[in-house]
Coordinates of C-alpha atoms in Angstrom, one line a residue:
M1 CA -0.8 22.5 -2.5
T2 CA 2.7 21.7 -1.5
V3 CA 3.2 19.2 1.3
T4 CA 6.1 17.3 2.9
D5 CA 5.8 13.5 3.1
I6 CA 7.2 11.1 5.6
A7 CA 10.4 10.8 3.6
G8 CA 10.9 14.5 3.8
R9 CA 10.1 15.2 0.2
E10 CA 8.2 18.3 -0.9
V11 CA 5.4 17.3 -3.2
T12 CA 3.0 19.6 -5.0
L13 CA -0.5 18.3 -5.9
N14 CA -4.0 19.4 -6.6
A15 CA -6.1 19.3 -3.4
P16 CA -8.4 18.1 -2.1
V17 CA -7.6 14.8 -3.8
R18 CA -10.5 12.7 -5.0
R19 CA -8.8 9.6 -6.5
I20 CA -6.0 7.9 -4.6
L21 CA -4.0 4.9 -5.7
L22 CA -3.1 2.8 -2.6
G23 CA 0.4 1.2 -2.8
E24 CA -0.9 -1.0 0.0
G25 CA -4.5 -1.9 0.5
R26 CA -4.3 -1.7 4.2
Q27 CA -3.9 2.0 3.9
L28 CA -7.7 1.9 3.7
Y29 CA -7.7 1.7 7.5
L30 CA -6.8 5.4 7.6
I31 CA -8.6 6.6 4.5
A32 CA -11.9 5.1 5.9
S33 CA -11.4 7.0 9.2
L34 CA -10.9 10.3 7.3
V35 CA -13.7 10.0 4.7
P36 CA -16.1 7.4 6.3
E37 CA -19.0 8.4 4.2
D38 CA -17.4 7.2 1.0
P39 CA -13.9 5.7 1.3
A40 CA -14.4 3.6 -1.9
G41 CA -15.3 6.7 -3.9
H42 CA -11.9 8.2 -3.1
L43 CA -9.9 5.2 -4.5
A44 CA -8.5 4.7 -8.0
G45 CA -6.9 1.3 -7.3
W46 CA -5.1 -0.6 -4.6
R47 CA -2.7 -3.5 -4.0
N48 CA -4.5 -6.7 -3.1
D49 CA -3.0 -7.2 0.4
L50 CA -6.1 -6.2 2.3
I51 CA -8.1 -8.8 0.4
E52 CA -5.6 -11.5 1.2
A53 CA -4.0 -10.5 4.5
D54 CA -7.1 -9.3 6.3
P55 CA -10.1 -11.0 4.6
A56 CA -12.5 -10.3 7.5
T57 CA -12.0 -6.6 7.4
H58 CA -12.2 -6.6 3.6
A59 CA -15.5 -8.4 3.7
R60 CA -16.9 -5.8 6.1
Y61 CA -16.0 -3.0 3.8
A62 CA -17.0 -4.8 0.7
E63 CA -20.5 -5.3 2.3
A64 CA -20.7 -1.6 3.2
F65 CA -19.3 -0.4 -0.1
P66 CA -20.1 -2.8 -3.0
S67 CA -18.2 -0.6 -5.4
L68 CA -14.9 -1.9 -3.9
A69 CA -15.5 -5.1 -5.9
A70 CA -14.8 -3.2 -9.1
L71 CA -11.7 -1.4 -7.8
P72 CA -8.6 -2.3 -9.9
A73 CA -6.2 -4.4 -7.8
F74 CA -2.6 -5.3 -8.4
K75 CA -0.2 -7.7 -6.7
G76 CA 3.0 -6.8 -5.0
Q77 CA 4.8 -6.8 -1.7
E78 CA 5.3 -4.3 1.1
D79 CA 8.7 -3.1 -0.2
S80 CA 8.1 -3.7 -3.9
L81 CA 7.3 -1.6 -6.9
I82 CA 3.7 -0.5 -7.6
D83 CA 2.0 -1.5 -10.8
I84 CA 2.9 1.6 -12.9
E85 CA 0.5 0.6 -15.7
S86 CA -2.4 0.7 -13.2
A87 CA -1.3 4.0 -12.0
I88 CA -1.2 5.5 -15.5
I89 CA -4.5 4.0 -16.6
Q90 CA -6.4 5.0 -13.5
K91 CA -5.0 8.6 -13.5
P92 CA -5.0 9.1 -9.7
D93 CA -4.6 12.4 -8.1
V94 CA -1.9 10.9 -5.9
V95 CA -0.2 7.6 -5.2
L96 CA 0.5 6.5 -1.6
L97 CA 3.5 4.3 -1.0
N98 CA 4.9 2.8 2.2
L99 CA 8.3 4.2 3.2
E100 CA 10.0 0.8 2.8
A101 CA 9.1 0.8 -0.9
M102 CA 11.2 3.9 -1.4
R103 CA 14.5 2.2 -2.4
A104 CA 12.8 0.0 -5.1
N105 CA 11.0 2.9 -6.6
E106 CA 14.1 5.0 -6.6
D107 CA 16.0 2.3 -8.4
A108 CA 13.3 2.0 -11.1
R109 CA 12.7 5.8 -11.2
Y110 CA 9.0 5.2 -10.9
V111 CA 8.4 8.5 -9.1
E112 CA 10.0 10.4 -11.9
K113 CA 8.1 8.5 -14.5
L114 CA 4.8 9.3 -12.7
A115 CA 5.8 12.9 -12.1
A116 CA 6.2 13.3 -15.9
L117 CA 2.6 12.3 -16.2
D118 CA 1.5 14.7 -13.4
I119 CA 0.9 11.9 -10.9
P120 CA 2.5 12.8 -7.6
V121 CA 3.7 10.2 -5.0
L122 CA 3.6 10.5 -1.3
Y123 CA 5.5 8.2 1.2
I124 CA 3.7 7.4 4.4
D125 CA 4.6 5.0 7.3
F126 CA 2.8 3.0 10.0
R127 CA 5.3 0.2 10.1
H128 CA 8.9 1.1 10.7
H129 CA 8.6 4.1 13.1
P130 CA 4.8 4.0 14.0
L131 CA 5.0 6.1 17.2
E132 CA 7.0 8.7 15.3
N133 CA 5.3 8.7 11.9
T134 CA 1.7 7.7 12.4
E135 CA 0.6 11.1 13.5
P136 CA 2.3 13.0 10.7
T137 CA 0.9 10.5 8.3
I138 CA -2.7 11.1 9.6
R139 CA -2.1 14.8 9.4
L140 CA -0.7 14.6 5.9
L141 CA -3.6 12.7 4.5
G142 CA -6.1 14.9 6.4
R143 CA -4.6 17.9 4.7
I144 CA -4.7 16.5 1.1
L145 CA -8.2 15.2 1.6
G146 CA -9.4 18.5 3.1
R147 CA -10.1 16.8 6.5
E148 CA -7.6 18.5 8.7
A149 CA -10.0 18.9 11.7
R150 CA -11.0 15.3 11.6
A151 CA -7.3 14.2 11.4
E152 CA -6.7 16.2 14.6
E153 CA -9.6 14.4 16.3
I154 CA -8.2 11.0 15.3
I155 CA -4.8 12.0 16.6
A156 CA -6.3 13.3 19.9
F157 CA -8.2 10.0 20.4
R158 CA -5.0 7.9 19.8
D159 CA -3.0 10.1 22.2
Q160 CA -5.6 9.8 24.9
A161 CA -5.9 6.0 24.5
I162 CA -2.2 5.5 24.8
A163 CA -2.0 8.0 27.7
R164 CA -4.5 5.8 29.7
V165 CA -1.7 3.2 29.8
T166 CA 1.5 5.3 30.0
G167 CA 0.1 7.6 32.6
V168 CA -0.7 4.7 35.0
L169 CA 2.7 3.2 34.4
A170 CA 4.4 6.5 35.1
E171 CA 2.5 6.8 38.4
H172 CA 3.1 3.3 39.7
N173 CA 6.4 2.4 38.0
P174 CA 5.8 -1.4 38.2
D175 CA 8.4 -4.0 37.5
R176 CA 8.4 -4.8 33.8
P177 CA 8.0 -8.4 32.8
S178 CA 10.2 -9.8 30.0
V179 CA 8.3 -10.4 26.8
F180 CA 9.1 -12.3 23.6
I181 CA 7.1 -11.3 20.6
E182 CA 6.8 -14.0 17.9
R183 CA 6.2 -12.2 14.7
I184 CA 3.8 -13.6 12.0
G185 CA 3.2 -16.8 14.0
G186 CA 2.0 -19.6 11.8
Y187 CA 2.9 -17.8 8.6
S188 CA 6.0 -19.9 8.3
D189 CA 7.9 -22.6 10.3
D190 CA 10.8 -20.2 10.9
C191 CA 11.8 -19.5 14.5
C192 CA 12.1 -17.1 16.0
L193 CA 11.0 -14.0 14.0
S194 CA 10.5 -11.0 16.2
F195 CA 10.6 -7.2 16.6
G196 CA 13.5 -5.0 17.7
P197 CA 12.9 -1.7 19.5
E198 CA 10.3 -0.5 17.0
N199 CA 6.7 -1.5 16.1
F200 CA 5.4 -4.2 18.3
G201 CA 8.6 -4.0 20.3
K202 CA 7.9 -0.4 21.1
F203 CA 4.2 -1.2 21.8
A204 CA 5.3 -3.8 24.3
E205 CA 7.5 -1.3 26.1
L206 CA 4.7 1.3 26.2
A207 CA 2.5 -1.4 27.6
G208 CA 4.8 -1.9 30.5
G209 CA 6.8 -4.9 29.3
R210 CA 10.5 -5.4 28.5
N211 CA 10.8 -6.6 24.9
I212 CA 13.8 -9.0 24.8
G213 CA 14.1 -8.4 21.0
S214 CA 15.0 -4.8 21.7
E215 CA 18.1 -6.0 23.4
I216 CA 19.2 -8.2 20.5
I217 CA 17.7 -7.0 17.2
P218 CA 19.0 -3.6 16.1
A219 CA 16.3 -2.9 13.4
T220 CA 12.5 -3.0 13.4
F221 CA 12.4 -6.6 12.3
G222 CA 14.8 -9.5 13.0
Q223 CA 15.2 -13.1 14.2
L224 CA 16.4 -14.8 17.3
N225 CA 17.5 -18.4 17.5
P226 CA 15.6 -20.7 19.9
E227 CA 18.5 -20.9 22.3
Q228 CA 18.4 -17.1 22.7
V229 CA 14.7 -17.2 23.6
I230 CA 15.2 -20.0 26.1
V231 CA 18.1 -18.1 27.8
A232 CA 16.1 -14.9 27.9
D233 CA 13.4 -16.9 29.7
P234 CA 10.5 -14.5 28.8
E235 CA 7.6 -14.2 31.3
H236 CA 5.2 -13.5 28.5
V237 CA 5.0 -14.7 24.8
V238 CA 2.9 -12.6 22.5
V239 CA 2.2 -14.2 19.0
T240 CA 1.2 -11.8 16.2
S241 CA -1.0 -13.6 13.8
A242 CA -4.0 -13.3 11.4
D243 CA -6.1 -15.2 9.0
W244 CA -3.6 -16.1 6.3
E245 CA -5.5 -18.8 4.5
A246 CA -4.7 -17.0 1.2
Y247 CA -1.0 -17.5 1.8
V248 CA -0.6 -20.6 4.0
P249 CA -3.7 -22.8 3.5
G250 CA -4.5 -24.8 6.6
G251 CA -1.4 -23.3 8.4
R252 CA -0.9 -22.8 12.2
W253 CA -1.7 -19.1 12.0
I254 CA -4.3 -17.8 14.5
P255 CA -7.3 -16.4 12.6
L256 CA -7.5 -13.2 14.6
G257 CA -9.5 -10.2 13.4
P258 CA -13.0 -8.8 13.5
G259 CA -15.6 -11.5 14.3
A260 CA -13.0 -14.2 15.0
D261 CA -14.2 -17.3 16.9
A262 CA -12.8 -17.1 20.4
A263 CA -12.7 -20.8 21.0
E264 CA -10.9 -21.4 17.7
T265 CA -8.3 -18.7 18.2
R266 CA -7.5 -20.0 21.7
R267 CA -7.3 -23.5 20.4
K268 CA -4.7 -22.5 17.7
L269 CA -2.8 -20.4 20.2
E270 CA -2.3 -23.5 22.4
W271 CA -0.1 -25.1 19.8
F272 CA 2.6 -22.4 20.2
T273 CA 3.3 -23.5 23.8
S274 CA 4.8 -26.7 22.4
R275 CA 7.5 -24.9 20.3
D276 CA 11.0 -26.0 21.2
A277 CA 12.0 -22.3 21.7
Y278 CA 9.7 -22.1 24.6
T279 CA 10.8 -25.2 26.5
G280 CA 10.9 -24.5 30.2
I281 CA 10.5 -20.8 30.0
A282 CA 8.7 -18.8 32.6
A283 CA 5.7 -18.1 30.3
Q284 CA 5.2 -21.8 29.9
E285 CA 4.9 -22.3 33.6
T286 CA 2.3 -19.5 34.1
G287 CA 0.4 -19.9 30.8
N288 CA 1.2 -16.4 29.8
F289 CA 0.8 -17.0 26.1
H290 CA -1.1 -14.5 24.1
G291 CA -2.2 -13.9 20.5
I292 CA -2.8 -10.5 18.9
W293 CA -3.9 -9.3 15.5
H294 CA -0.8 -8.9 13.4
Q295 CA -2.3 -6.0 11.4
F296 CA -1.9 -3.7 14.4
Y297 CA 1.7 -3.5 13.2
N298 CA 0.7 -1.6 10.0
S299 CA -2.3 0.6 10.9
P300 CA -3.2 3.7 12.9
Y301 CA -4.7 1.4 15.5
E302 CA -1.7 0.6 17.6
F303 CA -3.3 2.3 20.7
A304 CA -5.6 -0.8 20.9
A305 CA -2.6 -3.2 20.8
I306 CA -0.9 -1.2 23.6
Q307 CA -4.0 -1.4 25.8
I308 CA -4.5 -5.1 25.2
M309 CA -0.9 -5.9 26.1
A310 CA -1.0 -3.6 29.2
K311 CA -3.9 -5.8 30.5
W312 CA -1.8 -8.9 30.0
F313 CA 1.4 -7.6 31.6
H314 CA -0.2 -5.7 34.5
P315 CA -3.7 -7.1 35.0
E316 CA -4.1 -5.6 38.5
L317 CA -3.1 -2.1 37.5
F318 CA -5.4 -2.1 34.5
A319 CA -8.3 -4.0 35.9
D320 CA -10.7 -1.2 34.8
L321 CA -9.2 -0.7 31.3
D322 CA -11.4 -2.1 28.5
P323 CA -9.5 -2.3 25.2
D324 CA -12.5 -3.7 23.4
A325 CA -14.6 -0.7 24.5
T326 CA -11.8 1.7 23.4
F327 CA -11.6 0.2 19.9
A328 CA -15.4 0.0 19.7
E329 CA -15.5 3.7 20.5
F330 CA -13.0 4.5 17.7
H331 CA -15.2 2.6 15.3
R332 CA -18.3 4.4 16.4
R333 CA -16.6 7.8 16.1
F334 CA -14.5 7.4 13.0
L335 CA -15.2 4.3 10.9
P336 CA -18.1 3.4 8.6
I337 CA -18.2 -0.2 9.9
S338 CA -19.3 -1.4 13.4
Y339 CA -16.9 -3.0 15.8
R340 CA -16.7 -6.8 16.2
P341 CA -14.3 -8.3 18.8
G342 CA -11.8 -10.9 17.9
Y343 CA -8.4 -9.1 17.8
S344 CA -6.7 -11.0 20.6
T345 CA -6.7 -14.2 22.6
S346 CA -4.9 -15.4 25.7
L347 CA -4.3 -18.6 27.7
S348 CA -3.9 -16.6 31.0
G349 CA -7.4 -15.2 31.3
G350 CA -6.6 -11.7 30.0
P351 CA -8.3 -10.0 27.0
S352 CA -9.4 -12.5 24.5

């Protein structure tokens, strides 16, 4: 089979594939929705980021599929080289890499080295242009796994979930509150990491907000200084965070994710209201501080993030919208693990 990946490369491979090497462990989010009966059985190895960056989800899958414990894992970063020795030893049918790793692998000529061993590489993307690239990524993996029909069902579910927000906004055309998104809150002391017009910046716009980072940051990711945030005077602050004990033991991160303790996540969110960058801003006066699971930025689940933020930004318009029910339905229909709430928290009485 010859397919075109997200980088526009034509790649020939033997399909349906049975053994996939994940250049990022969080790619399991999609694999598990396409082959829920045995996602572990389709993996040849993975990077260890799911284990470290999303321990609660990893624990759920490890419980359901004990063979994951024996899966070869390698270290690395989002834009780094894969462990080529692992790739060679495990002899996968295909290697999946994130789009941002393309430059590093081109410089090292890893793709050519793997091609010489009949190991094809496909680039996918949930992170840099998720609203543009998630659907073709789902469709691509559905095709190579022989799950085309299921891929289309997943795409239709996502489209409908997002349309439940965008359709209401188009009908009512409400004023858009200004929003500052603090990226990876608690992962470091840096201020103020944020998103430009893509990823969570785009999610906020689709949810009916006005992302102030889109007006300042030209790329997907970037940084504002505290003075810029104060001058922008955001009406809402959204902190993306997760359980990062593996990276920052005892840090100020908010341990959001499946099964998170609601009282604890709210307690840890409260600290962010004291940051110098938020002194005197509108959100501080109203208590419109919110925390959301950071991993929405790198998964096929952004529809849930859009619904959650829509409830925060326009609570009256979306009084009947239930993001937890939407995400629970996705789990019921497409995933091999049951849903557990804990993906968001708020100080203003919205979804938590």
